[in-house]
Amino acid sequence: MSDWKTDMTALLAKVAGKSYDWLSSVLNRTDYTLTKVMEFLQDKKAVLDQYLVDRRSLLHSIEKAQLEVDILQKEIDETKQSQREKHITLLEELQNRTAELFQYQKEYSALKIKSEQTKSALTDLVQEKEFAINERNYLKSEYDHLQEIINTTSNELVELKSEVATLNELNTSVAQKEIEVKERQIFDLEMSHDQTVRSMTKLEKRLKEKMQETAQLNSEIQRMAQKIQSKNEHVRKLKQNISEQETHLETGQTELKIFKQTIQQSLVEMQEKEKCMVKAIEKVDSLQKELDDAVELYYTDVQNSKDEIDELQEQLSKEQNDASVARAERDKQMEFSTEAIATLKAEYEPRFKKLYMSSNFTPKFFDDFYRISASDRLQVEVVIVNLNYYYDTAMSKVRPNTVDTGKGRPAVYEYPFGRDHTGRIYFRKDQNIVSFYRISRSKNSGKLSQKRVIDWLKDNRI
């Protein structure tokens, strides 16, 4: 039994050796092709670098020239717009001032007419007042005259009545006749007195009315005088406004004249700027043509190199396929090499348990760990050291993407490794213990592809 194991081990070692020789040959051919590709690409990279330098220089020159064009165009447009706006503003101001002046003149004319009408009405009122005063004075004179008559009549009546009383005391026929004469005189005087009193009453009424009329005329004259004074003040202000507006109008016309002179000067400056802009545009066109020629030359060179690149790529693809087959064959043989796996287990698992006490490694993690190459195992262990001893610092390199393994489950992190950075270590930290679950080595191919490993993590709700 022991001899059989020895023979089988020797046979497996022999087969493994041949496989490694074949894999080495394939890898050497691949390296040679890769070297050729790299040399070819380096040559083309030098051409590309020079093209990019020239292109950047031309683009910079084009941008600089185009910026000059844009600045000149902007200055010309802003000058035109500014002049247009200022011209419109000045014209609008002149129109507004002219309209205001016309309105002031119109108001002034209307107010002047009303003022003349008011003055004429005041003159009529003054004349009417004079007539009323004359009539009042006449009535007062008549009233005073009647008052004198009444006083005289009253005195005569008193005197006659006194004489009658004296005659009554005599009681003679002569006296009786004299009394009758006196009584007739008294009657006539009383009748005349009553008539005079009635006339005086009427005259007094007319006098009061005329005095009221005079007072009303005085009040109306005062009101009219105040109105005329107010209108005169309004007229004065309107004349002042007209004078000021005429001054503003003259100032605006002067500003417009000066602005037109400024426009003429600006036109000369804009013509110079337009000439500079034409030169700048011609420079842009020239540089653009130079850039187009450089691009065309570069793409012609690229097209000429395409066949050679395709040939090298086809050769490299074939040799990479051969290498993939060789690796698969080697991995298949390694898979059945239980003794090799047992050796790796004896080497790594006790040491990991002793060295990395803040970490936990699942059996599936070790299965993946033994399937990767020795150099990959070294890189993975470097990651384990960092996460075990320097977790916070190491987490700065963790990919922002996480694996969601199920509702309510904490996310699983991905830590990259390998020269191509396609390798992934899947782990999670819980209660200060870092648990390592799986390793993936490629994106889409092989048993350790990212898709297969992530599907396994989700299926097992890690």
PDB file of C-alpha atoms in Angstrom, residues 78-363:
ATOM      1  CA  GLU A  78     -21.103  96.311 -25.328  1.00  0.00           C
ATOM      2  CA  THR A  79     -20.048  99.621 -26.895  1.00  0.00           C
ATOM      3  CA  LYS A  80     -22.870  99.446 -29.439  1.00  0.00           C
ATOM      4  CA  GLN A  81     -25.383  98.428 -26.791  1.00  0.00           C
ATOM      5  CA  SER A  82     -24.193 101.123 -24.379  1.00  0.00           C
ATOM      6  CA  GLN A  83     -24.320 103.806 -27.074  1.00  0.00           C
ATOM      7  CA  ARG A  84     -27.731 102.610 -28.227  1.00  0.00           C
ATOM      8  CA  GLU A  85     -29.098 102.645 -24.682  1.00  0.00           C
ATOM      9  CA  LYS A  86     -27.595 106.055 -23.915  1.00  0.00           C
ATOM     10  CA  HIS A  87     -28.902 107.481 -27.204  1.00  0.00           C
ATOM     11  CA  ILE A  88     -32.369 106.159 -26.450  1.00  0.00           C
ATOM     12  CA  THR A  89     -32.150 107.508 -22.887  1.00  0.00           C
ATOM     13  CA  LEU A  90     -31.122 110.975 -24.080  1.00  0.00           C
ATOM     14  CA  LEU A  91     -33.878 111.055 -26.701  1.00  0.00           C
ATOM     15  CA  GLU A  92     -36.452 109.911 -24.150  1.00  0.00           C
ATOM     16  CA  GLU A  93     -35.274 112.586 -21.711  1.00  0.00           C
ATOM     17  CA  LEU A  94     -35.536 115.245 -24.424  1.00  0.00           C
ATOM     18  CA  GLN A  95     -39.004 114.028 -25.375  1.00  0.00           C
ATOM     19  CA  ASN A  96     -40.104 114.001 -21.733  1.00  0.00           C
ATOM     20  CA  ARG A  97     -38.673 117.459 -21.091  1.00  0.00           C
ATOM     21  CA  THR A  98     -40.280 118.816 -24.281  1.00  0.00           C
ATOM     22  CA  ALA A  99     -43.616 117.269 -23.284  1.00  0.00           C
ATOM     23  CA  GLU A 100     -43.319 118.718 -19.768  1.00  0.00           C
ATOM     24  CA  LEU A 101     -42.422 122.137 -21.194  1.00  0.00           C
ATOM     25  CA  PHE A 102     -45.406 121.993 -23.543  1.00  0.00           C
ATOM     26  CA  GLN A 103     -47.652 120.976 -20.629  1.00  0.00           C
ATOM     27  CA  TYR A 104     -46.337 123.820 -18.454  1.00  0.00           C
ATOM     28  CA  GLN A 105     -46.882 126.313 -21.290  1.00  0.00           C
ATOM     29  CA  LYS A 106     -50.386 124.967 -21.845  1.00  0.00           C
ATOM     30  CA  GLU A 107     -51.201 125.238 -18.125  1.00  0.00           C
ATOM     31  CA  TYR A 108     -49.661 128.710 -18.045  1.00  0.00           C
ATOM     32  CA  SER A 109     -51.817 129.915 -20.956  1.00  0.00           C
ATOM     33  CA  ALA A 110     -54.996 128.425 -19.474  1.00  0.00           C
ATOM     34  CA  LEU A 111     -54.209 129.840 -16.036  1.00  0.00           C
ATOM     35  CA  LYS A 112     -53.429 133.243 -17.498  1.00  0.00           C
ATOM     36  CA  ILE A 113     -56.818 133.312 -19.250  1.00  0.00           C
ATOM     37  CA  LYS A 114     -58.570 132.287 -16.022  1.00  0.00           C
ATOM     38  CA  SER A 115     -56.600 134.893 -14.103  1.00  0.00           C
ATOM     39  CA  GLU A 116     -57.680 137.615 -16.538  1.00  0.00           C
ATOM     40  CA  GLN A 117     -61.283 136.425 -16.262  1.00  0.00           C
ATOM     41  CA  THR A 118     -61.022 136.490 -12.472  1.00  0.00           C
ATOM     42  CA  LYS A 119     -59.536 139.995 -12.554  1.00  0.00           C
ATOM     43  CA  SER A 120     -62.372 141.147 -14.828  1.00  0.00           C
ATOM     44  CA  ALA A 121     -64.914 139.590 -12.467  1.00  0.00           C
ATOM     45  CA  LEU A 122     -63.183 141.321  -9.552  1.00  0.00           C
ATOM     46  CA  THR A 123     -63.388 144.660 -11.352  1.00  0.00           C
ATOM     47  CA  ASP A 124     -67.118 144.085 -11.903  1.00  0.00           C
ATOM     48  CA  LEU A 125     -67.530 143.245  -8.232  1.00  0.00           C
ATOM     49  CA  VAL A 126     -65.653 146.379  -7.181  1.00  0.00           C
ATOM     50  CA  GLN A 127     -67.866 148.504  -9.432  1.00  0.00           C
ATOM     51  CA  GLU A 128     -70.953 146.754  -8.101  1.00  0.00           C
ATOM     52  CA  LYS A 129     -69.692 147.389  -4.575  1.00  0.00           C
ATOM     53  CA  GLU A 130     -69.217 151.096  -5.363  1.00  0.00           C
ATOM     54  CA  PHE A 131     -72.761 151.277  -6.741  1.00  0.00           C
ATOM     55  CA  ALA A 132     -74.049 149.529  -3.627  1.00  0.00           C
ATOM     56  CA  ILE A 133     -72.106 151.901  -1.362  1.00  0.00           C
ATOM     57  CA  ASN A 134     -73.468 154.927  -3.211  1.00  0.00           C
ATOM     58  CA  GLU A 135     -76.990 153.560  -2.972  1.00  0.00           C
ATOM     59  CA  ARG A 136     -76.437 152.722   0.701  1.00  0.00           C
ATOM     60  CA  ASN A 137     -75.178 156.251   1.351  1.00  0.00           C
ATOM     61  CA  TYR A 138     -78.189 157.690  -0.443  1.00  0.00           C
ATOM     62  CA  LEU A 139     -80.560 155.515   1.561  1.00  0.00           C
ATOM     63  CA  LYS A 140     -78.753 156.500   4.755  1.00  0.00           C
ATOM     64  CA  SER A 141     -79.113 160.146   3.832  1.00  0.00           C
ATOM     65  CA  GLU A 142     -82.838 159.661   3.171  1.00  0.00           C
ATOM     66  CA  TYR A 143     -83.155 157.705   6.389  1.00  0.00           C
ATOM     67  CA  ASP A 144     -81.469 160.479   8.350  1.00  0.00           C
ATOM     68  CA  HIS A 145     -83.726 163.064   6.658  1.00  0.00           C
ATOM     69  CA  LEU A 146     -86.855 161.103   7.570  1.00  0.00           C
ATOM     70  CA  GLN A 147     -85.513 160.728  11.089  1.00  0.00           C
ATOM     71  CA  GLU A 148     -85.232 164.529  11.302  1.00  0.00           C
ATOM     72  CA  ILE A 149     -88.779 164.923   9.959  1.00  0.00           C
ATOM     73  CA  ILE A 150     -90.088 162.449  12.520  1.00  0.00           C
ATOM     74  CA  ASN A 151     -88.258 164.240  15.297  1.00  0.00           C
ATOM     75  CA  THR A 152     -89.622 167.628  14.114  1.00  0.00           C
ATOM     76  CA  THR A 153     -93.161 166.263  13.768  1.00  0.00           C
ATOM     77  CA  SER A 154     -92.948 164.672  17.201  1.00  0.00           C
ATOM     78  CA  ASN A 155     -91.834 167.965  18.695  1.00  0.00           C
ATOM     79  CA  GLU A 156     -94.654 169.848  16.899  1.00  0.00           C
ATOM     80  CA  LEU A 157     -97.207 167.299  18.119  1.00  0.00           C
ATOM     81  CA  VAL A 158     -95.979 167.686  21.666  1.00  0.00           C
ATOM     82  CA  GLU A 159     -96.178 171.437  21.333  1.00  0.00           C
ATOM     83  CA  LEU A 160     -99.687 171.371  19.760  1.00  0.00           C
ATOM     84  CA  LYS A 161    -100.980 168.962  22.344  1.00  0.00           C
ATOM     85  CA  SER A 162     -99.598 171.237  25.053  1.00  0.00           C
ATOM     86  CA  GLU A 163    -101.354 174.201  23.486  1.00  0.00           C
ATOM     87  CA  VAL A 164    -104.650 172.251  23.283  1.00  0.00           C
ATOM     88  CA  ALA A 165    -104.336 171.399  26.945  1.00  0.00           C
ATOM     89  CA  THR A 166    -103.801 175.046  27.767  1.00  0.00           C
ATOM     90  CA  LEU A 167    -106.792 176.091  25.655  1.00  0.00           C
ATOM     91  CA  ASN A 168    -109.000 173.497  27.334  1.00  0.00           C
ATOM     92  CA  GLU A 169    -108.250 175.107  30.610  1.00  0.00           C
ATOM     93  CA  LEU A 170    -109.526 178.495  29.297  1.00  0.00           C
ATOM     94  CA  ASN A 171    -112.875 176.953  28.325  1.00  0.00           C
ATOM     95  CA  THR A 172    -113.940 179.805  26.024  1.00  0.00           C
ATOM     96  CA  SER A 173    -115.564 179.801  22.639  1.00  0.00           C
ATOM     97  CA  VAL A 174    -112.522 181.372  21.131  1.00  0.00           C
ATOM     98  CA  ALA A 175    -110.421 178.802  22.781  1.00  0.00           C
ATOM     99  CA  GLN A 176    -112.776 176.090  21.563  1.00  0.00           C
ATOM    100  CA  LYS A 177    -112.346 177.209  17.982  1.00  0.00           C
ATOM    101  CA  GLU A 178    -108.638 177.415  18.486  1.00  0.00           C
ATOM    102  CA  ILE A 179    -108.675 173.895  19.919  1.00  0.00           C
ATOM    103  CA  GLU A 180    -110.489 172.567  16.865  1.00  0.00           C
ATOM    104  CA  VAL A 181    -107.881 174.185  14.616  1.00  0.00           C
ATOM    105  CA  LYS A 182    -105.093 172.726  16.723  1.00  0.00           C
ATOM    106  CA  GLU A 183    -106.692 169.270  16.781  1.00  0.00           C
ATOM    107  CA  ARG A 184    -106.971 169.291  12.976  1.00  0.00           C
ATOM    108  CA  GLN A 185    -103.307 170.252  12.830  1.00  0.00           C
ATOM    109  CA  ILE A 186    -102.504 167.463  15.295  1.00  0.00           C
ATOM    110  CA  PHE A 187    -104.480 164.989  13.164  1.00  0.00           C
ATOM    111  CA  ASP A 188    -102.716 166.087  10.011  1.00  0.00           C
ATOM    112  CA  LEU A 189     -99.330 165.894  11.739  1.00  0.00           C
ATOM    113  CA  GLU A 190    -100.092 162.445  13.149  1.00  0.00           C
ATOM    114  CA  MET A 191    -101.151 161.229   9.707  1.00  0.00           C
ATOM    115  CA  SER A 192     -97.986 162.714   8.225  1.00  0.00           C
ATOM    116  CA  HIS A 193     -95.945 161.236  11.101  1.00  0.00           C
ATOM    117  CA  ASP A 194     -97.410 157.765  10.525  1.00  0.00           C
ATOM    118  CA  GLN A 195     -96.744 158.053   6.805  1.00  0.00           C
ATOM    119  CA  THR A 196     -93.169 159.126   7.514  1.00  0.00           C
ATOM    120  CA  VAL A 197     -92.657 156.242   9.988  1.00  0.00           C
ATOM    121  CA  ARG A 198     -93.925 153.747   7.420  1.00  0.00           C
ATOM    122  CA  SER A 199     -91.602 155.219   4.798  1.00  0.00           C
ATOM    123  CA  MET A 200     -88.748 155.130   7.269  1.00  0.00           C
ATOM    124  CA  THR A 201     -89.462 151.465   8.108  1.00  0.00           C
ATOM    125  CA  LYS A 202     -89.342 150.560   4.413  1.00  0.00           C
ATOM    126  CA  LEU A 203     -86.235 152.654   3.961  1.00  0.00           C
ATOM    127  CA  GLU A 204     -84.597 150.993   6.990  1.00  0.00           C
ATOM    128  CA  LYS A 205     -85.320 147.563   5.519  1.00  0.00           C
ATOM    129  CA  ARG A 206     -83.787 148.587   2.179  1.00  0.00           C
ATOM    130  CA  LEU A 207     -80.799 150.072   3.995  1.00  0.00           C
ATOM    131  CA  LYS A 208     -80.195 146.815   5.923  1.00  0.00           C
ATOM    132  CA  GLU A 209     -80.476 144.808   2.705  1.00  0.00           C
ATOM    133  CA  LYS A 210     -78.051 147.128   0.966  1.00  0.00           C
ATOM    134  CA  MET A 211     -75.597 146.885   3.874  1.00  0.00           C
ATOM    135  CA  GLN A 212     -75.816 143.070   3.761  1.00  0.00           C
ATOM    136  CA  GLU A 213     -75.270 143.198   0.021  1.00  0.00           C
ATOM    137  CA  THR A 214     -72.232 145.434   0.552  1.00  0.00           C
ATOM    138  CA  ALA A 215     -70.851 143.020   3.174  1.00  0.00           C
ATOM    139  CA  GLN A 216     -71.369 140.067   0.808  1.00  0.00           C
ATOM    140  CA  LEU A 217     -69.646 141.978  -1.958  1.00  0.00           C
ATOM    141  CA  ASN A 218     -66.738 142.712   0.385  1.00  0.00           C
ATOM    142  CA  SER A 219     -66.464 139.015   1.273  1.00  0.00           C
ATOM    143  CA  GLU A 220     -66.662 137.992  -2.385  1.00  0.00           C
ATOM    144  CA  ILE A 221     -64.050 140.596  -3.294  1.00  0.00           C
ATOM    145  CA  GLN A 222     -61.710 139.276  -0.581  1.00  0.00           C
ATOM    146  CA  ARG A 223     -62.255 135.681  -1.737  1.00  0.00           C
ATOM    147  CA  MET A 224     -61.669 136.722  -5.337  1.00  0.00           C
ATOM    148  CA  ALA A 225     -58.518 138.616  -4.341  1.00  0.00           C
ATOM    149  CA  GLN A 226     -57.160 135.535  -2.518  1.00  0.00           C
ATOM    150  CA  LYS A 227     -57.985 133.413  -5.543  1.00  0.00           C
ATOM    151  CA  ILE A 228     -56.145 135.859  -7.787  1.00  0.00           C
ATOM    152  CA  GLN A 229     -53.186 135.833  -5.403  1.00  0.00           C
ATOM    153  CA  SER A 230     -53.127 132.004  -5.439  1.00  0.00           C
ATOM    154  CA  LYS A 231     -53.315 131.969  -9.222  1.00  0.00           C
ATOM    155  CA  ASN A 232     -50.576 134.560  -9.423  1.00  0.00           C
ATOM    156  CA  GLU A 233     -48.396 132.298  -7.233  1.00  0.00           C
ATOM    157  CA  HIS A 234     -49.244 129.340  -9.482  1.00  0.00           C
ATOM    158  CA  VAL A 235     -48.387 131.428 -12.526  1.00  0.00           C
ATOM    159  CA  ARG A 236     -45.087 132.399 -10.919  1.00  0.00           C
ATOM    160  CA  LYS A 237     -44.219 128.740 -10.242  1.00  0.00           C
ATOM    161  CA  LEU A 238     -45.234 127.743 -13.763  1.00  0.00           C
ATOM    162  CA  LYS A 239     -43.006 130.458 -15.202  1.00  0.00           C
ATOM    163  CA  GLN A 240     -40.182 129.184 -13.001  1.00  0.00           C
ATOM    164  CA  ASN A 241     -40.825 125.572 -14.128  1.00  0.00           C
ATOM    165  CA  ILE A 242     -40.906 126.691 -17.753  1.00  0.00           C
ATOM    166  CA  SER A 243     -37.603 128.487 -17.288  1.00  0.00           C
ATOM    167  CA  GLU A 244     -36.028 125.455 -15.582  1.00  0.00           C
ATOM    168  CA  GLN A 245     -37.403 123.080 -18.225  1.00  0.00           C
ATOM    169  CA  GLU A 246     -36.039 125.276 -21.004  1.00  0.00           C
ATOM    170  CA  THR A 247     -32.642 125.135 -19.268  1.00  0.00           C
ATOM    171  CA  HIS A 248     -32.903 121.312 -18.964  1.00  0.00           C
ATOM    172  CA  LEU A 249     -33.882 121.105 -22.608  1.00  0.00           C
ATOM    173  CA  GLU A 250     -30.881 123.155 -23.661  1.00  0.00           C
ATOM    174  CA  THR A 251     -28.635 120.976 -21.452  1.00  0.00           C
ATOM    175  CA  GLY A 252     -30.098 117.805 -22.978  1.00  0.00           C
ATOM    176  CA  GLN A 253     -29.579 119.088 -26.495  1.00  0.00           C
ATOM    177  CA  THR A 254     -25.980 119.936 -25.596  1.00  0.00           C
ATOM    178  CA  GLU A 255     -25.474 116.425 -24.119  1.00  0.00           C
ATOM    179  CA  LEU A 256     -26.963 114.867 -27.247  1.00  0.00           C
ATOM    180  CA  LYS A 257     -24.642 116.916 -29.427  1.00  0.00           C
ATOM    181  CA  ILE A 258     -21.601 115.879 -27.343  1.00  0.00           C
ATOM    182  CA  PHE A 259     -22.778 112.242 -27.384  1.00  0.00           C
ATOM    183  CA  LYS A 260     -23.049 112.274 -31.171  1.00  0.00           C
ATOM    184  CA  GLN A 261     -19.453 113.484 -31.302  1.00  0.00           C
ATOM    185  CA  THR A 262     -18.495 110.642 -28.911  1.00  0.00           C
ATOM    186  CA  ILE A 263     -20.262 108.147 -31.187  1.00  0.00           C
ATOM    187  CA  GLN A 264     -18.219 109.358 -34.143  1.00  0.00           C
ATOM    188  CA  GLN A 265     -15.028 108.825 -32.141  1.00  0.00           C
ATOM    189  CA  SER A 266     -16.248 105.390 -30.972  1.00  0.00           C
ATOM    190  CA  LEU A 267     -16.988 104.388 -34.555  1.00  0.00           C
ATOM    191  CA  VAL A 268     -13.335 104.949 -35.414  1.00  0.00           C
ATOM    192  CA  GLU A 269     -12.262 102.862 -32.391  1.00  0.00           C
ATOM    193  CA  MET A 270     -14.738 100.088 -33.273  1.00  0.00           C
ATOM    194  CA  GLN A 271     -13.450  99.974 -36.838  1.00  0.00           C
ATOM    195  CA  GLU A 272      -9.940  99.413 -35.459  1.00  0.00           C
ATOM    196  CA  LYS A 273     -11.263  96.678 -33.141  1.00  0.00           C
ATOM    197  CA  GLU A 274     -13.123  95.052 -36.038  1.00  0.00           C
ATOM    198  CA  LYS A 275      -9.885  94.998 -38.050  1.00  0.00           C
ATOM    199  CA  CYS A 276      -8.099  93.345 -35.104  1.00  0.00           C
ATOM    200  CA  MET A 277     -10.988  90.880 -34.784  1.00  0.00           C
ATOM    201  CA  VAL A 278     -10.763  89.964 -38.480  1.00  0.00           C
ATOM    202  CA  LYS A 279      -7.029  89.290 -38.050  1.00  0.00           C
ATOM    203  CA  ALA A 280      -7.732  87.199 -34.932  1.00  0.00           C
ATOM    204  CA  ILE A 281     -10.410  85.198 -36.787  1.00  0.00           C
ATOM    205  CA  GLU A 282      -7.992  84.583 -39.651  1.00  0.00           C
ATOM    206  CA  LYS A 283      -5.439  83.389 -37.077  1.00  0.00           C
ATOM    207  CA  VAL A 284      -8.030  81.040 -35.530  1.00  0.00           C
ATOM    208  CA  ASP A 285      -8.879  79.651 -38.974  1.00  0.00           C
ATOM    209  CA  SER A 286      -5.177  79.167 -39.759  1.00  0.00           C
ATOM    210  CA  LEU A 287      -4.523  77.397 -36.450  1.00  0.00           C
ATOM    211  CA  GLN A 288      -7.649  75.282 -36.881  1.00  0.00           C
ATOM    212  CA  LYS A 289      -6.446  74.220 -40.338  1.00  0.00           C
ATOM    213  CA  GLU A 290      -3.049  73.371 -38.870  1.00  0.00           C
ATOM    214  CA  LEU A 291      -4.789  71.327 -36.161  1.00  0.00           C
ATOM    215  CA  ASP A 292      -6.999  69.566 -38.719  1.00  0.00           C
ATOM    216  CA  ASP A 293      -3.891  68.698 -40.776  1.00  0.00           C
ATOM    217  CA  ALA A 294      -2.148  67.326 -37.665  1.00  0.00           C
ATOM    218  CA  VAL A 295      -5.221  65.262 -36.736  1.00  0.00           C
ATOM    219  CA  GLU A 296      -5.498  63.927 -40.279  1.00  0.00           C
ATOM    220  CA  LEU A 297      -1.789  63.022 -40.302  1.00  0.00           C
ATOM    221  CA  TYR A 298      -2.092  61.308 -36.927  1.00  0.00           C
ATOM    222  CA  TYR A 299      -5.159  59.304 -37.916  1.00  0.00           C
ATOM    223  CA  THR A 300      -3.438  58.309 -41.149  1.00  0.00           C
ATOM    224  CA  ASP A 301      -0.555  56.954 -39.061  1.00  0.00           C
ATOM    225  CA  VAL A 302      -3.038  55.215 -36.750  1.00  0.00           C
ATOM    226  CA  GLN A 303      -4.791  53.643 -39.726  1.00  0.00           C
ATOM    227  CA  ASN A 304      -1.452  52.457 -41.145  1.00  0.00           C
ATOM    228  CA  SER A 305      -0.631  50.868 -37.766  1.00  0.00           C
ATOM    229  CA  LYS A 306      -4.026  49.198 -37.384  1.00  0.00           C
ATOM    230  CA  ASP A 307      -3.153  46.026 -39.311  1.00  0.00           C
ATOM    231  CA  GLU A 308       0.009  45.475 -37.281  1.00  0.00           C
ATOM    232  CA  ILE A 309      -1.882  46.077 -34.028  1.00  0.00           C
ATOM    233  CA  ASP A 310      -4.649  43.658 -35.099  1.00  0.00           C
ATOM    234  CA  GLU A 311      -2.062  40.994 -35.933  1.00  0.00           C
ATOM    235  CA  LEU A 312      -0.286  41.385 -32.596  1.00  0.00           C
ATOM    236  CA  GLN A 313      -3.605  41.430 -30.787  1.00  0.00           C
ATOM    237  CA  GLU A 314      -4.702  38.213 -32.516  1.00  0.00           C
ATOM    238  CA  GLN A 315      -1.396  36.542 -31.644  1.00  0.00           C
ATOM    239  CA  LEU A 316      -1.608  37.766 -28.056  1.00  0.00           C
ATOM    240  CA  SER A 317      -5.212  36.571 -27.732  1.00  0.00           C
ATOM    241  CA  LYS A 318      -4.225  33.102 -28.971  1.00  0.00           C
ATOM    242  CA  GLU A 319      -1.319  32.857 -26.558  1.00  0.00           C
ATOM    243  CA  GLN A 320      -3.443  34.195 -23.693  1.00  0.00           C
ATOM    244  CA  ASN A 321      -6.011  31.504 -24.463  1.00  0.00           C
ATOM    245  CA  ASP A 322      -3.234  28.905 -24.388  1.00  0.00           C
ATOM    246  CA  ALA A 323      -2.079  30.313 -21.055  1.00  0.00           C
ATOM    247  CA  SER A 324      -5.639  30.202 -19.725  1.00  0.00           C
ATOM    248  CA  VAL A 325      -5.936  26.553 -20.778  1.00  0.00           C
ATOM    249  CA  ALA A 326      -2.573  25.786 -19.147  1.00  0.00           C
ATOM    250  CA  ARG A 327      -3.613  27.525 -15.922  1.00  0.00           C
ATOM    251  CA  ALA A 328      -6.926  25.682 -15.937  1.00  0.00           C
ATOM    252  CA  GLU A 329      -5.124  22.364 -16.415  1.00  0.00           C
ATOM    253  CA  ARG A 330      -2.707  23.218 -13.633  1.00  0.00           C
ATOM    254  CA  ASP A 331      -5.549  24.270 -11.324  1.00  0.00           C
ATOM    255  CA  LYS A 332      -7.382  21.064 -12.139  1.00  0.00           C
ATOM    256  CA  GLN A 333      -4.339  19.021 -11.192  1.00  0.00           C
ATOM    257  CA  MET A 334      -3.832  21.117  -8.057  1.00  0.00           C
ATOM    258  CA  GLU A 335      -7.474  20.530  -7.166  1.00  0.00           C
ATOM    259  CA  PHE A 336      -6.904  16.817  -7.010  1.00  0.00           C
ATOM    260  CA  SER A 337      -3.604  17.218  -5.168  1.00  0.00           C
ATOM    261  CA  THR A 338      -4.996  16.660  -1.669  1.00  0.00           C
ATOM    262  CA  GLU A 339      -1.510  16.310  -0.294  1.00  0.00           C
ATOM    263  CA  ALA A 340      -0.587  19.790  -1.564  1.00  0.00           C
ATOM    264  CA  ILE A 341      -3.737  21.221   0.002  1.00  0.00           C
ATOM    265  CA  ALA A 342      -3.028  19.361   3.237  1.00  0.00           C
ATOM    266  CA  THR A 343       0.463  20.840   3.236  1.00  0.00           C
ATOM    267  CA  LEU A 344      -0.955  24.350   2.783  1.00  0.00           C
ATOM    268  CA  LYS A 345      -3.487  23.774   5.568  1.00  0.00           C
ATOM    269  CA  ALA A 346      -0.784  22.611   7.942  1.00  0.00           C
ATOM    270  CA  GLU A 347       1.303  25.630   7.025  1.00  0.00           C
ATOM    271  CA  TYR A 348      -1.299  28.423   7.155  1.00  0.00           C
ATOM    272  CA  GLU A 349      -4.221  27.588   9.436  1.00  0.00           C
ATOM    273  CA  PRO A 350      -2.310  27.142  12.749  1.00  0.00           C
ATOM    274  CA  ARG A 351      -0.169  30.166  11.990  1.00  0.00           C
ATOM    275  CA  PHE A 352      -3.201  32.350  11.106  1.00  0.00           C
ATOM    276  CA  LYS A 353      -4.964  31.247  14.292  1.00  0.00           C
ATOM    277  CA  LYS A 354      -1.936  32.157  16.390  1.00  0.00           C
ATOM    278  CA  LEU A 355      -0.952  35.421  14.657  1.00  0.00           C
ATOM    279  CA  TYR A 356      -4.321  36.967  13.823  1.00  0.00           C
ATOM    280  CA  MET A 357      -6.320  36.581  17.002  1.00  0.00           C
ATOM    281  CA  SER A 358      -8.645  39.486  16.118  1.00  0.00           C
ATOM    282  CA  SER A 359      -9.710  37.709  12.931  1.00  0.00           C
ATOM    283  CA  ASN A 360     -11.907  34.766  12.024  1.00  0.00           C
ATOM    284  CA  PHE A 361     -11.448  32.706   8.810  1.00  0.00           C
ATOM    285  CA  THR A 362     -14.257  30.592   7.349  1.00  0.00           C
ATOM    286  CA  PRO A 363     -13.465  27.200   5.750  1.00  0.00           C
TER     287      PRO A 363
END
